[in-house]
PDB file of C-alpha atoms in Angstrom:
ATOM      1  CA  GLY A   1      -7.186 104.321 138.344  1.00  0.00           C
ATOM      2  CA  ALA A   2      -4.580 107.032 138.579  1.00  0.00           C
ATOM      3  CA  GLN A   3      -1.138 106.093 139.853  1.00  0.00           C
ATOM      4  CA  PRO A   4       0.584 109.419 140.633  1.00  0.00           C
ATOM      5  CA  PRO A   5       4.014 107.955 141.581  1.00  0.00           C
ATOM      6  CA  ILE A   6       4.164 106.022 138.313  1.00  0.00           C
ATOM      7  CA  GLU A   7       3.031 109.063 136.345  1.00  0.00           C
ATOM      8  CA  LEU A   8       5.857 111.113 137.898  1.00  0.00           C
ATOM      9  CA  LEU A   9       8.368 108.468 136.830  1.00  0.00           C
ATOM     10  CA  ARG A  10       6.847 108.340 133.345  1.00  0.00           C
ATOM     11  CA  GLN A  11       7.062 112.118 133.088  1.00  0.00           C
ATOM     12  CA  TYR A  12      10.753 111.982 133.949  1.00  0.00           C
ATOM     13  CA  MET A  13      11.329 109.264 131.349  1.00  0.00           C
ATOM     14  CA  ASP A  14       9.482 111.257 128.689  1.00  0.00           C
ATOM     15  CA  HIS A  15      11.031 114.662 129.447  1.00  0.00           C
ATOM     16  CA  ASP A  16      14.231 114.022 131.498  1.00  0.00           C
ATOM     17  CA  GLY A  17      12.929 115.962 134.481  1.00  0.00           C
ATOM     18  CA  TRP A  18      10.070 117.888 136.038  1.00  0.00           C
ATOM     19  CA  PHE A  19       8.771 121.425 135.928  1.00  0.00           C
ATOM     20  CA  ASP A  20       9.165 123.270 139.233  1.00  0.00           C
ATOM     21  CA  ARG A  21       5.997 125.333 139.653  1.00  0.00           C
ATOM     22  CA  LYS A  22       7.402 127.390 142.555  1.00  0.00           C
ATOM     23  CA  GLU A  23      10.415 128.708 140.639  1.00  0.00           C
ATOM     24  CA  ASN A  24       8.906 128.365 137.133  1.00  0.00           C
ATOM     25  CA  THR A  25      11.930 126.405 135.945  1.00  0.00           C
ATOM     26  CA  PHE A  26      12.491 122.974 134.469  1.00  0.00           C
ATOM     27  CA  ARG A  27      14.495 120.624 136.705  1.00  0.00           C
ATOM     28  CA  LYS A  28      16.527 118.396 134.398  1.00  0.00           C
ATOM     29  CA  LEU A  29      17.923 115.214 135.947  1.00  0.00           C
ATOM     30  CA  VAL A  30      21.020 113.596 134.424  1.00  0.00           C
ATOM     31  CA  ASP A  31      22.767 110.224 134.623  1.00  0.00           C
ATOM     32  CA  LEU A  32      19.850 108.215 135.990  1.00  0.00           C
ATOM     33  CA  SER A  33      19.152 104.575 135.227  1.00  0.00           C
ATOM     34  CA  PHE A  34      16.086 102.587 136.188  1.00  0.00           C
ATOM     35  CA  VAL A  35      16.061  98.862 136.862  1.00  0.00           C
ATOM     36  CA  THR A  36      12.644  97.522 137.762  1.00  0.00           C
ATOM     37  CA  ALA A  37      10.834  94.282 138.412  1.00  0.00           C
ATOM     38  CA  MET A  38       7.183  93.469 138.797  1.00  0.00           C
ATOM     39  CA  GLY A  39       4.781  90.585 138.892  1.00  0.00           C
ATOM     40  CA  PRO A  40       1.598  90.275 136.859  1.00  0.00           C
ATOM     41  CA  PRO A  41      -1.383  92.396 137.945  1.00  0.00           C
ATOM     42  CA  GLY A  42      -3.593  90.939 140.651  1.00  0.00           C
ATOM     43  CA  GLY A  43      -3.472  90.370 144.384  1.00  0.00           C
ATOM     44  CA  GLY A  44      -2.871  94.048 145.130  1.00  0.00           C
ATOM     45  CA  ARG A  45      -0.603  94.667 142.114  1.00  0.00           C
ATOM     46  CA  ASN A  46      -1.967  97.145 139.598  1.00  0.00           C
ATOM     47  CA  PRO A  47      -1.359  97.077 135.844  1.00  0.00           C
ATOM     48  CA  ILE A  48       0.857  99.800 134.421  1.00  0.00           C
ATOM     49  CA  THR A  49      -0.019 101.822 131.359  1.00  0.00           C
ATOM     50  CA  PRO A  50       1.462 101.154 127.913  1.00  0.00           C
ATOM     51  CA  ARG A  51       2.712 104.773 127.997  1.00  0.00           C
ATOM     52  CA  TYR A  52       4.958 103.829 130.923  1.00  0.00           C
ATOM     53  CA  MET A  53       5.783 100.287 129.862  1.00  0.00           C
ATOM     54  CA  ARG A  54       7.226 101.471 126.525  1.00  0.00           C
ATOM     55  CA  HIS A  55      10.300 102.775 128.369  1.00  0.00           C
ATOM     56  CA  PHE A  56      11.390  99.286 129.431  1.00  0.00           C
ATOM     57  CA  SER A  57      12.651  96.094 127.871  1.00  0.00           C
ATOM     58  CA  LEU A  58      10.418  93.280 129.017  1.00  0.00           C
ATOM     59  CA  ILE A  59      11.933  89.955 130.016  1.00  0.00           C
ATOM     60  CA  ALA A  60       9.766  87.010 130.979  1.00  0.00           C
ATOM     61  CA  TYR A  61      10.742  83.499 131.937  1.00  0.00           C
ATOM     62  CA  THR A  62       9.197  80.194 132.890  1.00  0.00           C
ATOM     63  CA  PRO A  63       9.663  79.513 136.603  1.00  0.00           C
ATOM     64  CA  PHE A  64      12.121  76.738 137.431  1.00  0.00           C
ATOM     65  CA  ASP A  65      11.114  73.621 139.329  1.00  0.00           C
ATOM     66  CA  ASP A  66      12.537  73.042 142.813  1.00  0.00           C
ATOM     67  CA  SER A  67      15.270  70.632 141.732  1.00  0.00           C
ATOM     68  CA  SER A  68      16.573  73.126 139.144  1.00  0.00           C
ATOM     69  CA  MET A  69      16.553  75.952 141.693  1.00  0.00           C
ATOM     70  CA  GLN A  70      18.367  73.733 144.199  1.00  0.00           C
ATOM     71  CA  ARG A  71      21.026  72.853 141.627  1.00  0.00           C
ATOM     72  CA  ILE A  72      21.540  76.449 140.471  1.00  0.00           C
ATOM     73  CA  PHE A  73      21.892  77.970 143.940  1.00  0.00           C
ATOM     74  CA  GLN A  74      23.846  75.053 145.364  1.00  0.00           C
ATOM     75  CA  SER A  75      26.355  75.382 142.499  1.00  0.00           C
ATOM     76  CA  ILE A  76      26.722  79.101 143.208  1.00  0.00           C
ATOM     77  CA  PHE A  77      27.153  78.455 146.938  1.00  0.00           C
ATOM     78  CA  GLU A  78      29.746  75.732 146.378  1.00  0.00           C
ATOM     79  CA  TRP A  79      31.656  77.912 143.912  1.00  0.00           C
ATOM     80  CA  TRP A  80      31.724  80.769 146.418  1.00  0.00           C
ATOM     81  CA  PHE A  81      32.857  78.509 149.274  1.00  0.00           C
ATOM     82  CA  ARG A  82      35.730  77.232 147.096  1.00  0.00           C
ATOM     83  CA  LYS A  83      36.644  80.722 145.906  1.00  0.00           C
ATOM     84  CA  GLU A  84      36.782  82.019 149.486  1.00  0.00           C
ATOM     85  CA  GLN A  85      38.755  78.909 150.507  1.00  0.00           C
ATOM     86  CA  PHE A  86      36.293  77.551 153.040  1.00  0.00           C
ATOM     87  CA  GLY A  87      37.033  74.064 154.325  1.00  0.00           C
ATOM     88  CA  PRO A  88      35.182  70.926 153.153  1.00  0.00           C
ATOM     89  CA  GLU A  89      33.030  70.946 156.306  1.00  0.00           C
ATOM     90  CA  TYR A  90      31.462  74.188 155.051  1.00  0.00           C
ATOM     91  CA  LEU A  91      31.103  72.912 151.490  1.00  0.00           C
ATOM     92  CA  ARG A  92      28.753  70.190 152.793  1.00  0.00           C
ATOM     93  CA  LEU A  93      26.442  72.924 154.148  1.00  0.00           C
ATOM     94  CA  ALA A  94      25.598  74.340 150.711  1.00  0.00           C
ATOM     95  CA  ALA A  95      22.711  71.924 150.029  1.00  0.00           C
ATOM     96  CA  PRO A  96      20.999  72.303 153.442  1.00  0.00           C
ATOM     97  CA  ILE A  97      21.370  76.106 153.365  1.00  0.00           C
ATOM     98  CA  VAL A  98      19.795  76.318 149.915  1.00  0.00           C
ATOM     99  CA  ALA A  99      17.004  73.892 150.908  1.00  0.00           C
ATOM    100  CA  ALA A 100      16.239  75.881 154.091  1.00  0.00           C
ATOM    101  CA  THR A 101      16.226  79.155 152.146  1.00  0.00           C
ATOM    102  CA  MET A 102      13.839  77.712 149.566  1.00  0.00           C
ATOM    103  CA  ASP A 103      11.559  76.384 152.317  1.00  0.00           C
ATOM    104  CA  SER A 104      11.522  79.823 153.985  1.00  0.00           C
ATOM    105  CA  TYR A 105      10.737  81.488 150.670  1.00  0.00           C
ATOM    106  CA  LYS A 106       7.866  79.092 149.931  1.00  0.00           C
ATOM    107  CA  ALA A 107       6.445  79.577 153.437  1.00  0.00           C
ATOM    108  CA  SER A 108       6.642  83.361 153.009  1.00  0.00           C
ATOM    109  CA  MET A 109       4.908  83.191 149.641  1.00  0.00           C
ATOM    110  CA  ALA A 110       2.129  81.021 151.110  1.00  0.00           C
ATOM    111  CA  ASN A 111       1.575  83.119 154.247  1.00  0.00           C
ATOM    112  CA  LEU A 112       2.366  86.686 153.168  1.00  0.00           C
ATOM    113  CA  LEU A 113      -0.049  87.094 150.303  1.00  0.00           C
ATOM    114  CA  PRO A 114      -0.399  90.555 148.749  1.00  0.00           C
ATOM    115  CA  THR A 115      -3.784  92.107 149.359  1.00  0.00           C
ATOM    116  CA  PRO A 116      -5.275  95.420 148.237  1.00  0.00           C
ATOM    117  CA  SER A 117      -5.448  96.495 151.901  1.00  0.00           C
ATOM    118  CA  LYS A 118      -1.658  96.119 152.100  1.00  0.00           C
ATOM    119  CA  SER A 119      -0.716  97.894 148.905  1.00  0.00           C
ATOM    120  CA  HIS A 120       2.903  98.879 148.200  1.00  0.00           C
ATOM    121  CA  TYR A 121       2.099 102.619 148.359  1.00  0.00           C
TER     122      TYR A 121
END
């Protein structure tokens, strides 16, 4: 089906702006950058057209397992605690904070499923 918001973005990316029908002028937009993210179509997410997708560099990755995620985020947390000169009592909290955050994320993903009746528009 038609996706008017995406078509407006595609039109900007193709032509650097939009035509103003009230004033019969072209509105050129400058110095804009787009950073986007999306999941695969399904569960309320619609596919985008190749005409729009051609404007982006696609990056895909294999999801990490829980132990890898724990190690990555715990390392970042511990680095930040050291950098900000937190005491060792705070450094010990990195692992439980990351574990609790991951548990919250997993619970959200299990209970807040996207549905077509709750679309992002």
